[in-house]
Tab-separated table of C-alpha atoms and ligand atoms in Angstrom:
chain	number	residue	atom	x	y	z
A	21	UNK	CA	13.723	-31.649	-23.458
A	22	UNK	CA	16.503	-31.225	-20.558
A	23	UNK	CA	19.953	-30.895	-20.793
A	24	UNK	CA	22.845	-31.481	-18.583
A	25	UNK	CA	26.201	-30.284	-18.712
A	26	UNK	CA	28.755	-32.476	-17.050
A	27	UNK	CA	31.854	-30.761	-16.045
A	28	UNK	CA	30.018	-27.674	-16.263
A	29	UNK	CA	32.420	-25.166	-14.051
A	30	UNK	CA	35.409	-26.625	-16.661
A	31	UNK	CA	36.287	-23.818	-19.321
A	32	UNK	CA	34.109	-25.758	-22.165
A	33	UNK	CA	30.627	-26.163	-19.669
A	34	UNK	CA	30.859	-22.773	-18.697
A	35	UNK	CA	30.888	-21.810	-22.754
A	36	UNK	CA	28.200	-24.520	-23.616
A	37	UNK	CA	25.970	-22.873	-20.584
A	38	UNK	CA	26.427	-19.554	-22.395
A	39	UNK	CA	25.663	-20.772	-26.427
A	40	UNK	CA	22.678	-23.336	-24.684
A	41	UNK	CA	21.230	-20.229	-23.179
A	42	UNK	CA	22.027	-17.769	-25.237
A	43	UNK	CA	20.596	-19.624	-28.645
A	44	UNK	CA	17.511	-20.048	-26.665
A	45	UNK	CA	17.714	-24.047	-26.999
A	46	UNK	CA	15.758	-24.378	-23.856
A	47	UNK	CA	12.362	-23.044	-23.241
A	48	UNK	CA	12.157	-20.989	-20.221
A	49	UNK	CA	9.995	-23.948	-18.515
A	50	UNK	CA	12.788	-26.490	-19.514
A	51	UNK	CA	15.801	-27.511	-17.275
A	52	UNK	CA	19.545	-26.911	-17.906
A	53	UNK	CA	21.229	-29.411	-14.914
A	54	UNK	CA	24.912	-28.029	-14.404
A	55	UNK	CA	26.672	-31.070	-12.809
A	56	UNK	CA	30.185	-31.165	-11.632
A	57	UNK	CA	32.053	-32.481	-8.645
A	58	UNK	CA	31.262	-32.752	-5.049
A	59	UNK	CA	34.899	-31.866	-3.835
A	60	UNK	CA	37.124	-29.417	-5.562
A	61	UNK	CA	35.442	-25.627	-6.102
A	62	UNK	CA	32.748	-26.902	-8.157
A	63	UNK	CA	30.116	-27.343	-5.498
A	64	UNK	CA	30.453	-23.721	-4.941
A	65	UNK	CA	31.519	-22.143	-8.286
A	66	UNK	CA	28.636	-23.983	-10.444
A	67	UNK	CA	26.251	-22.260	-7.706
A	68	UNK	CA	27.633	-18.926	-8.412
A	69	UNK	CA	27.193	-19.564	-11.853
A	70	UNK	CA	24.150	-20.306	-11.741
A	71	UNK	CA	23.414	-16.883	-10.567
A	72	UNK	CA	25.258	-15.011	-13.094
A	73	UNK	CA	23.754	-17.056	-15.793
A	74	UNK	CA	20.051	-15.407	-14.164
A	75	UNK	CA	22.201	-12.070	-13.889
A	76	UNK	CA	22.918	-11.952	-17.519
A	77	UNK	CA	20.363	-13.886	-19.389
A	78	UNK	CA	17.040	-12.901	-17.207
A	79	UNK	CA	14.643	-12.842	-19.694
A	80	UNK	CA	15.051	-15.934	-21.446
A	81	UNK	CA	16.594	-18.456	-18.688
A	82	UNK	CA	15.730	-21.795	-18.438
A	83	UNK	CA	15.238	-23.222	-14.993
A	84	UNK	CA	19.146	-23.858	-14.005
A	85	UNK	CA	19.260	-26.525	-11.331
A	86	UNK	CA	23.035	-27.764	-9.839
A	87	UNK	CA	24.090	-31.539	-9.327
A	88	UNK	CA	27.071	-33.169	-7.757
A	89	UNK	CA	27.101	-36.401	-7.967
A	90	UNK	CA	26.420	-38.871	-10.995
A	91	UNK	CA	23.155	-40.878	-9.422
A	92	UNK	CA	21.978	-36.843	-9.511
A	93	UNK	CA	21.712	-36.488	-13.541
A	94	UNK	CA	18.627	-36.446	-14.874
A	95	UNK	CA	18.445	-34.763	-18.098
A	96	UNK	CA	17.062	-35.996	-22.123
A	97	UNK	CA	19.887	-34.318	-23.584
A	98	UNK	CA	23.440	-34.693	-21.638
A	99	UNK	CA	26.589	-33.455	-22.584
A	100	UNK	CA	29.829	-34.675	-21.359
A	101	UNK	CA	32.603	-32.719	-20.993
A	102	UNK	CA	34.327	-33.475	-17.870
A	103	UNK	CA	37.571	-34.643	-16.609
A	104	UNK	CA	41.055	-34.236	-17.401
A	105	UNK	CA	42.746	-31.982	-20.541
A	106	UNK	CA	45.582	-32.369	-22.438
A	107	UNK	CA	47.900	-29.582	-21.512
A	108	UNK	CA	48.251	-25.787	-22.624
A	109	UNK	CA	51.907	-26.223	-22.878
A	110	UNK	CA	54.209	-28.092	-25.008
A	111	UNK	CA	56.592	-28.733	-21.924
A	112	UNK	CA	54.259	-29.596	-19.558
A	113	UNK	CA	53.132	-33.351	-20.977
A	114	UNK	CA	50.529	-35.877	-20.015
A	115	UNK	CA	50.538	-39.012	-22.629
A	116	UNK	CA	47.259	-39.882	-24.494
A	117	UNK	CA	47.637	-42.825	-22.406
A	118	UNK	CA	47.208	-41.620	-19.105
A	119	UNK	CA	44.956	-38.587	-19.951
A	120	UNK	CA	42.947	-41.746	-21.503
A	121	UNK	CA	43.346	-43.905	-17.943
A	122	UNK	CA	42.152	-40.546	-15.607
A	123	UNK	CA	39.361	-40.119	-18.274
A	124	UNK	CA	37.660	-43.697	-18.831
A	125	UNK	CA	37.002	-43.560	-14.701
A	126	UNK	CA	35.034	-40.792	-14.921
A	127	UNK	CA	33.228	-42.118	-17.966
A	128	UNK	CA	32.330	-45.109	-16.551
A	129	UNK	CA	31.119	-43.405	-13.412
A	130	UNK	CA	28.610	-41.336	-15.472
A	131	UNK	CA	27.684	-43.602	-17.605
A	132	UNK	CA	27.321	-47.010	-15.237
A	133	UNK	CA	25.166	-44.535	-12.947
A	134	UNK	CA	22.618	-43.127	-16.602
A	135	UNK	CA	21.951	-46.936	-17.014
A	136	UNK	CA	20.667	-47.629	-13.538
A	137	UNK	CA	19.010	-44.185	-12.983
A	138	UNK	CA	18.149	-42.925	-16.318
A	139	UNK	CA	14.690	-43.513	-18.240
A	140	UNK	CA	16.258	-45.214	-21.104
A	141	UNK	CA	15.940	-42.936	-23.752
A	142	UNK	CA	18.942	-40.051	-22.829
A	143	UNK	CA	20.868	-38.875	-26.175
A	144	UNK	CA	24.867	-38.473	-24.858
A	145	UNK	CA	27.273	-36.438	-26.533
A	146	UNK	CA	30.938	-36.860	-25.669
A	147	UNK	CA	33.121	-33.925	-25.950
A	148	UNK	CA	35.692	-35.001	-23.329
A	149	UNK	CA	38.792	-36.505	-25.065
A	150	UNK	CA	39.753	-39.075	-25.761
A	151	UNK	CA	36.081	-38.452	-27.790
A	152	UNK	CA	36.744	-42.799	-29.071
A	153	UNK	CA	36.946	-43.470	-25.097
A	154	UNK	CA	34.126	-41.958	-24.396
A	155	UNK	CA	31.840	-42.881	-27.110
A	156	UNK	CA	32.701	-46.899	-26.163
A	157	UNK	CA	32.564	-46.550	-22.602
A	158	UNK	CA	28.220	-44.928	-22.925
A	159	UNK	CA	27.758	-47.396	-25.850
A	160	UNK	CA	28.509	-50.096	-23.504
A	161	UNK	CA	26.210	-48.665	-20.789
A	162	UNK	CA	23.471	-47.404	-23.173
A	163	UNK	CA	21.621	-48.004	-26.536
A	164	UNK	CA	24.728	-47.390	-28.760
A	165	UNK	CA	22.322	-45.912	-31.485
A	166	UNK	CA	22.042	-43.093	-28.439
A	167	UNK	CA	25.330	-42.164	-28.065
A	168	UNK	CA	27.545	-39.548	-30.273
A	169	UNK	CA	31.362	-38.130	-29.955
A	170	UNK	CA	30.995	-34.971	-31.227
A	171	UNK	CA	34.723	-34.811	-32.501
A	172	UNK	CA	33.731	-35.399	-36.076
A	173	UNK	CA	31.343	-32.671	-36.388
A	174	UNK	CA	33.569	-30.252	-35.013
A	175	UNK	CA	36.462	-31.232	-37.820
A	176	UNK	CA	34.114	-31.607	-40.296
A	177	UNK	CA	32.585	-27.960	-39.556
A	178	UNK	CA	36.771	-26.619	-39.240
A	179	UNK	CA	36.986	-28.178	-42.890
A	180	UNK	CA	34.230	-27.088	-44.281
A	181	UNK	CA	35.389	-23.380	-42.705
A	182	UNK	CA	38.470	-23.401	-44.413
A	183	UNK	CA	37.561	-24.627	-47.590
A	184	UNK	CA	35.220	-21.876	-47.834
A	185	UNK	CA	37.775	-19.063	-46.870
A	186	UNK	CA	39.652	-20.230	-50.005
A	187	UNK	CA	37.296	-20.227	-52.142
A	188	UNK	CA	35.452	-17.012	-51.012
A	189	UNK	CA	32.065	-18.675	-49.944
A	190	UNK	CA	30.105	-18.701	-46.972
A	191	UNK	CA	30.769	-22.078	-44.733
A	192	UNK	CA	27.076	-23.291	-44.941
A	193	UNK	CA	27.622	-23.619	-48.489
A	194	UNK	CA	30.317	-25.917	-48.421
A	195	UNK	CA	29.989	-29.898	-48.084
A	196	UNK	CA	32.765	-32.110	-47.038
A	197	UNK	CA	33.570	-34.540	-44.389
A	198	UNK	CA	36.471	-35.010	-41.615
A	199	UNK	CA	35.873	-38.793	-40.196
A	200	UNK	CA	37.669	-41.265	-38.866
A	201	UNK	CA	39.292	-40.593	-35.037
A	202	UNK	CA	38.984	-36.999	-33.227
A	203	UNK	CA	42.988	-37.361	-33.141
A	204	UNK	CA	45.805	-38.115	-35.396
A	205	UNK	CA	44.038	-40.877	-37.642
A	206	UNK	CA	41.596	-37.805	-39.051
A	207	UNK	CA	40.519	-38.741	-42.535
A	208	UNK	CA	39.322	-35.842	-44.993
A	209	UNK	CA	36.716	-37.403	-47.164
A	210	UNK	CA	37.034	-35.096	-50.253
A	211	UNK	CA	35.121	-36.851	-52.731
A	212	UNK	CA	32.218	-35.759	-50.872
A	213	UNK	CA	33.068	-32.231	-51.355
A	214	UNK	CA	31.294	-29.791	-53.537
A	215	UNK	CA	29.867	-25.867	-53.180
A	216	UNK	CA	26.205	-25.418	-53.204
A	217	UNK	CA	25.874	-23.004	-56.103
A	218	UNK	CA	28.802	-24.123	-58.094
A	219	UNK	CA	27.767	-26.253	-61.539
A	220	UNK	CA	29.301	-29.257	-62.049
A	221	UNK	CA	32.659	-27.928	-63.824
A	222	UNK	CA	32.841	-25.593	-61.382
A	223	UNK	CA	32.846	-27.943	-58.521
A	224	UNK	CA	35.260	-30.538	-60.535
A	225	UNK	CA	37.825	-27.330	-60.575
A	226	UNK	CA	37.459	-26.853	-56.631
A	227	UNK	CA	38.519	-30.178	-56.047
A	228	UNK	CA	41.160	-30.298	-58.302
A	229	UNK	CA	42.597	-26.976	-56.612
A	230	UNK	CA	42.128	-28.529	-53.335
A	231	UNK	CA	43.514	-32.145	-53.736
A	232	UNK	CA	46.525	-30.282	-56.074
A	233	UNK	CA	48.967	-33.499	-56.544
A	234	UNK	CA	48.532	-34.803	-52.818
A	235	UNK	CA	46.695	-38.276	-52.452
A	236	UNK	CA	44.072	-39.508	-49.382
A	237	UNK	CA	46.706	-42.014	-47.970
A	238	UNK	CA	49.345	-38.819	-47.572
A	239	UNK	CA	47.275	-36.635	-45.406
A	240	UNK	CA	48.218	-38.787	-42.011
A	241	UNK	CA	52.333	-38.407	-42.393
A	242	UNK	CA	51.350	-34.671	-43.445
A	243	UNK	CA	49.654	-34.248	-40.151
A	244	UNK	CA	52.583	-35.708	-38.604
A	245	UNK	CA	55.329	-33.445	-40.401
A	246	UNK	CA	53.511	-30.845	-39.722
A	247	UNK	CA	52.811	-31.145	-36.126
A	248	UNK	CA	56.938	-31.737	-35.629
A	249	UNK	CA	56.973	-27.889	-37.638
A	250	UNK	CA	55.032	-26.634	-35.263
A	251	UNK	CA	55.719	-27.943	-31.738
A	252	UNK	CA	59.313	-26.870	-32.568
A	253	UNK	CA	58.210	-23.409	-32.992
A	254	UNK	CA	56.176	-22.857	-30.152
A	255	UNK	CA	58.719	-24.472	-28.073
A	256	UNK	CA	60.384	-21.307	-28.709
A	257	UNK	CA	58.205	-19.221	-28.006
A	258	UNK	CA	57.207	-18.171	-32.098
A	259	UNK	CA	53.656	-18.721	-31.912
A	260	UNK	CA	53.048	-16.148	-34.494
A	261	UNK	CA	55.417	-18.142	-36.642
A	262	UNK	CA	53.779	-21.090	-35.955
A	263	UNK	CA	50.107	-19.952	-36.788
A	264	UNK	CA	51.162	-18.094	-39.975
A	265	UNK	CA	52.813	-21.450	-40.842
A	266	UNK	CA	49.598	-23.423	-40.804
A	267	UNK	CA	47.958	-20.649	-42.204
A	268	UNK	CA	49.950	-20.891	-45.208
A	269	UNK	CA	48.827	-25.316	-45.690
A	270	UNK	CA	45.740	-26.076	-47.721
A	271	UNK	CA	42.607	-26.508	-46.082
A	272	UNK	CA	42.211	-29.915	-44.721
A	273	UNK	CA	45.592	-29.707	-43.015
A	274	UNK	CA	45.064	-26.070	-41.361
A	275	UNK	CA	41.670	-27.508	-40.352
A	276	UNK	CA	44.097	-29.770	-37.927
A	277	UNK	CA	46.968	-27.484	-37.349
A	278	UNK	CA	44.922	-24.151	-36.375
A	279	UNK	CA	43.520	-25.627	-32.984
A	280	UNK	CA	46.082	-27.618	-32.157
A	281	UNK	CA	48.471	-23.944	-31.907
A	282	UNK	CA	44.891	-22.543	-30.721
A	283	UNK	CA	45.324	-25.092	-27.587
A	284	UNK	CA	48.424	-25.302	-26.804
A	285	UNK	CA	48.804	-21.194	-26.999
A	286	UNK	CA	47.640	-21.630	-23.633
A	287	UNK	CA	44.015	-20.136	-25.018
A	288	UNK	CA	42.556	-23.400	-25.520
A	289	UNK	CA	39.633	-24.450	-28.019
A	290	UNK	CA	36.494	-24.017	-24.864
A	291	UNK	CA	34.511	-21.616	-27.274
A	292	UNK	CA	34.562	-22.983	-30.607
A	293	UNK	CA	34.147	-26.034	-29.228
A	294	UNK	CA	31.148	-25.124	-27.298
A	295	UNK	CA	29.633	-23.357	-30.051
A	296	UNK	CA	29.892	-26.039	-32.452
A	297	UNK	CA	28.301	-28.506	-29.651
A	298	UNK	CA	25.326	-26.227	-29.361
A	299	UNK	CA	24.622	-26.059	-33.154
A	300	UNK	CA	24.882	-29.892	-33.390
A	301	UNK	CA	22.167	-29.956	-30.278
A	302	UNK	CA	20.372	-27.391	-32.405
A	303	UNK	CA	20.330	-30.009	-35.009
A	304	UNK	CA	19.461	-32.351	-33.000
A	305	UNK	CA	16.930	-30.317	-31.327
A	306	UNK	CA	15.078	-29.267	-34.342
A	307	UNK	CA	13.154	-33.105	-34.720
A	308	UNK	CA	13.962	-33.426	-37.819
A	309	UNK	CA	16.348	-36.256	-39.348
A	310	UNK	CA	19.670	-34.573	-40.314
A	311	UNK	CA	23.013	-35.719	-41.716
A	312	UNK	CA	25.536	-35.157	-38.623
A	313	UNK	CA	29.457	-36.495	-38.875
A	314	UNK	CA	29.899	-37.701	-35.302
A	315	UNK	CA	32.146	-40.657	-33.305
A	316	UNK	CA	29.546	-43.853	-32.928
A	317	UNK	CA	29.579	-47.269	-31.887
A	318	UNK	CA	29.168	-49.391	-35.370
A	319	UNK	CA	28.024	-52.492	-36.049
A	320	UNK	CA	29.767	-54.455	-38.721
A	321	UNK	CA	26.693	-54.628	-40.771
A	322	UNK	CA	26.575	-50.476	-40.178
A	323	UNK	CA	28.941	-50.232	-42.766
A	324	UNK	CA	32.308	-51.713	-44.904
A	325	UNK	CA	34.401	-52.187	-42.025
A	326	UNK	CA	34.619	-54.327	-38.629
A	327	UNK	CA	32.304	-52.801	-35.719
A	328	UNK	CA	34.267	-50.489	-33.367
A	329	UNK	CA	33.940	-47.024	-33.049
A	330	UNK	CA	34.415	-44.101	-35.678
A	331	UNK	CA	33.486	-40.748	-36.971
A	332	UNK	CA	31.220	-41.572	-40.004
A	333	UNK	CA	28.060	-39.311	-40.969
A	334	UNK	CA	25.561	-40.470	-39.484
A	335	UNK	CA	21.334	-40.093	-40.042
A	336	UNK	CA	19.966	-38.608	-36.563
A	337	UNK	CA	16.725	-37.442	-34.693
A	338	UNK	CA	15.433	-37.301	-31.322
A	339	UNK	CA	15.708	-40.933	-31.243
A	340	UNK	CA	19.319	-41.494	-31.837
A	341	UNK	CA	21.487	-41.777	-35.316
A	342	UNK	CA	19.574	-44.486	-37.277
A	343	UNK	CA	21.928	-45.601	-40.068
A	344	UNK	CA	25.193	-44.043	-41.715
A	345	UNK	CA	25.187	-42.599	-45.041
A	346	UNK	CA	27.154	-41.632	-48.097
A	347	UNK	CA	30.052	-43.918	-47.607
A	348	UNK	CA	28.548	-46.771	-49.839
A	349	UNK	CA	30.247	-48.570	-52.641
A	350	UNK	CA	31.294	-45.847	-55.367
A	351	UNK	CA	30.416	-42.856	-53.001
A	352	UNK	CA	33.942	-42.171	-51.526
A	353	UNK	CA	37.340	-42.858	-53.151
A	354	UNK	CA	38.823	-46.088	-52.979
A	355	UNK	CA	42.335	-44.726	-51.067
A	356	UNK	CA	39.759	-43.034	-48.395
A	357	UNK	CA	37.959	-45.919	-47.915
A	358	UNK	CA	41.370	-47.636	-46.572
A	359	UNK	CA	41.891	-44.540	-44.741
A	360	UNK	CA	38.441	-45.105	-43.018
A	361	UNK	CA	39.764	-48.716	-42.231
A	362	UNK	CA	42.916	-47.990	-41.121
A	363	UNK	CA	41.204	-45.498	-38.729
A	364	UNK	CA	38.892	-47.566	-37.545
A	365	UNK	CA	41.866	-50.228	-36.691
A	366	UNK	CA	44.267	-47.491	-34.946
A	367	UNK	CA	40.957	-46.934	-33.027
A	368	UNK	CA	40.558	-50.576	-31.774
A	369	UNK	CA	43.806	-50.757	-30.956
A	370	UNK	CA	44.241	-47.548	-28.615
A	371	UNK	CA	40.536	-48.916	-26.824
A	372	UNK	CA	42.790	-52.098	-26.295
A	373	UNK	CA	45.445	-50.890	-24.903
A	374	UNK	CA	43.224	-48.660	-22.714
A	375	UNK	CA	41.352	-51.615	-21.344
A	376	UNK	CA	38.903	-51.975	-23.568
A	377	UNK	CA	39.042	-54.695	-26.228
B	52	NAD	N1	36.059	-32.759	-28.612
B	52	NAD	C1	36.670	-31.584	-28.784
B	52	NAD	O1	36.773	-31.050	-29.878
B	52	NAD	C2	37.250	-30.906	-27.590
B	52	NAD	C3	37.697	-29.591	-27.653
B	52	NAD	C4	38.140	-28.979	-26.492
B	52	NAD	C5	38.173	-29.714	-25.315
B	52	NAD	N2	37.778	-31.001	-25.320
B	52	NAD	C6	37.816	-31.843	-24.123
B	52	NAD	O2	36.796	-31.437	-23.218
B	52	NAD	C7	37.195	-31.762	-21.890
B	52	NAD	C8	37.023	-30.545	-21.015
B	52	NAD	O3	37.893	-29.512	-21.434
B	52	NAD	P1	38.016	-28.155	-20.600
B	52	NAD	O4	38.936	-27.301	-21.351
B	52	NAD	O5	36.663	-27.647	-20.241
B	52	NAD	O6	38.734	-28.713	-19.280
B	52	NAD	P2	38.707	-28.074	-17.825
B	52	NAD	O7	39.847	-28.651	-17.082
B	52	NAD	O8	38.584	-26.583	-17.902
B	52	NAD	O9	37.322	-28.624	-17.218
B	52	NAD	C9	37.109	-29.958	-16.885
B	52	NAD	C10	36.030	-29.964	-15.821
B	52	NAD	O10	35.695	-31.312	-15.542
B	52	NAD	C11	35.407	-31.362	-14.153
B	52	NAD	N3	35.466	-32.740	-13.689
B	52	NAD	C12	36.522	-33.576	-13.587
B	52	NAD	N4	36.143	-34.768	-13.092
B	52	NAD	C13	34.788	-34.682	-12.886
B	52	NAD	C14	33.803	-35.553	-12.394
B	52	NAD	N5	34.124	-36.795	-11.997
B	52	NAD	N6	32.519	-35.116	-12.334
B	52	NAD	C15	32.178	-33.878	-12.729
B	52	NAD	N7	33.065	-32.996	-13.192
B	52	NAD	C16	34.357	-33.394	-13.259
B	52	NAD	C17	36.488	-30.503	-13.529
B	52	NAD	O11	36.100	-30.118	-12.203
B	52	NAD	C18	36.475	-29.312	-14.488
B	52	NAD	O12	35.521	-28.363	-14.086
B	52	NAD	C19	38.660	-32.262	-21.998
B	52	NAD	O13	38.696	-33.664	-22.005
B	52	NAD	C20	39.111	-31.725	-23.337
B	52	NAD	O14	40.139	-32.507	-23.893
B	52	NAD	C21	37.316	-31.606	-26.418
């Protein structure tokens, strides 16, 4: 198994190269392919690091090879984090729209070039946001079943975090999905929640503390509300304030509102969000099948809702995700099922008005 970072000399490649070598994913007869740009300072920079990946990781190195250009890739594993980033500062703004429009070019350059020079059987994870973008553009290049948005793991894994900070447990013991979009139409799937190691009463009693009196269909305004909160106060300058404001919401919502501050702080989300990509490629890795939460390309017969793309948990191996589970008839709430929907519509209609319908 190789694996190539795209956008590797960007704050989040340079992380991933770190956790990829550093967890010893890669055999040191394996290749990790840093790709970035042939203008700019990557052509040099990814060279350089390079090096200082040999210079601090000697011993257990994969073979580190650069490339520059798309036709270049060649890799079993690649993951995409490349192009353009929302901004560190509240005043400085790009719209979704156009960070969207700069994005889907580069997208399409990687992934039209993967279907004419790849061997067919790559497994693509999109970090790069928009994560919905991303995940359309390769499934439209690719076998869909072969593509992943890794948005939905990394919420999922900041719920299950918090959750288990309130309740005094460690995170692995906690189950508990965040689907829907890697953006504002985020759906916390509670009924899915319980503590491994709690009895049944136990587990009825964390869920009651956690929902409290709030219902499925309030979480988006929430979000919203909350965001206003928060953008006012770092706007001047109380980012303190503003993370020992979200510190004080319940779990699902500080799962949102922590990295949001986090990013726009100026300190940005690069290592969490590489070390969360590396333990879902560990998952991958390990050739087993395993639940993951991730943005795919459904099929309407995938599941309850129209085909488009969404975060849904997914069954997945070497091979691809193969079907999605736990979000048959009886196994999620009836309000978060019409979350799920109205998700998967507010998805459809930003690909639309990106170009894509
Ligand atoms: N999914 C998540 O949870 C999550 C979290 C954090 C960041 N992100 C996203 O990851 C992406 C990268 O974030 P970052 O902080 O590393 O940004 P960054 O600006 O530090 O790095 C982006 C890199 O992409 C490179 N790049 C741009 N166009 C390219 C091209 N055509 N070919 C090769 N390389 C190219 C740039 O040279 C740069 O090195 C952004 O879209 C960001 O929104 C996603």
């Amino acid at each position: 198994m190789d694996i190539a970072i795209i956008g590797a000399n960007g704050d989040v490649g340079r992380a991933l190269a770190v956790q990829i070598i550093s967890r010893q994913l890669l055999t040191p007869r394996q290749r990790l392919q840093l790709v970035g740009r042939r203008e700019g300072g990557s052509a040099s920079a990814l060279h350089g690091l390079r090096a200082d990946l040999h210079d601090a990781f000697a011993e257990i190195t994969p073979e580190i090879d650069v490339a520059l250009s798309p036709e270049d890739v060649a890799a079993d594993l690649i993951l995409f984090c490349a192009g353009r980033t929302a901004p560190t500062s509240s005043t400085q703004m790009i719209s979704r729209h156009d960070l969207a429009l700069a994005n889907r070019e580069v997208f399409e350059s990687y992934a039209s070039s993967l279907a004419r020079h790849g061997h067919g059987e790559e497994l693509v994870i999109i970090v790069t946001n928009p994560v919905e973008l991303g995940v359309e553009v390769f499934s439209r290049h690719l076998d869909p079943r072969r593509v992943f948005g890794m948005g939905a793991y990394q919420d999922s894994m900041r719920l299950r975090r918090e959750i288990a900070t309130d309740f005094g447990v460690r995170r692995q013991r906690v189950h508990g999905y965040m689907l829907g979009e890697h953006g504002d139409a985020l759906v916390p799937i509670l009924s899915r929640f319980w503590i491994y190691g709690f009895d049944e009463a136990e587990n009825a009693a964390a869920l009651r503390k956690l929902r409290g009196d709030r219902h499925p269909g309030d979480f988006a305004a929430s979000v919203m509300t909350e965001k206003a909160v928060l953008a006012q106060l770092v706007r001047s300058n109380e980012v303190e304030q503003a993370f020992r404001h979200a510190e004080s919401q319940p779990p699902d919502l500080r799962a949102v509102l922590l990295p949001l501050i986090t990013h726009i702080s100026g300190a940005k989300t690069a290592q969490s969000t590489a070390a969360i990509t590396a333990e879902m490629v560990e998952q991958i890795l390990s050739g087993g099948q395993s639940v993951i939460p991730a943005q795919v390309k459904l099929a309407a017969s995938d599941w309850f809702g129209p085909a488009g793309v969404l975060g849904v948990p997914v069954i997945c191996g070497l091979r691809g995700w193969s079907r999605v589970i736990d979000l048959g008839e009886g196994e999620i709430d009836g309000e978060e099922r019409d979350c799920l929907l109205a998700a998967s519509q507010v998805i459809r209609d930003r690909l639309t008005s990106w170009g894509l319908s």
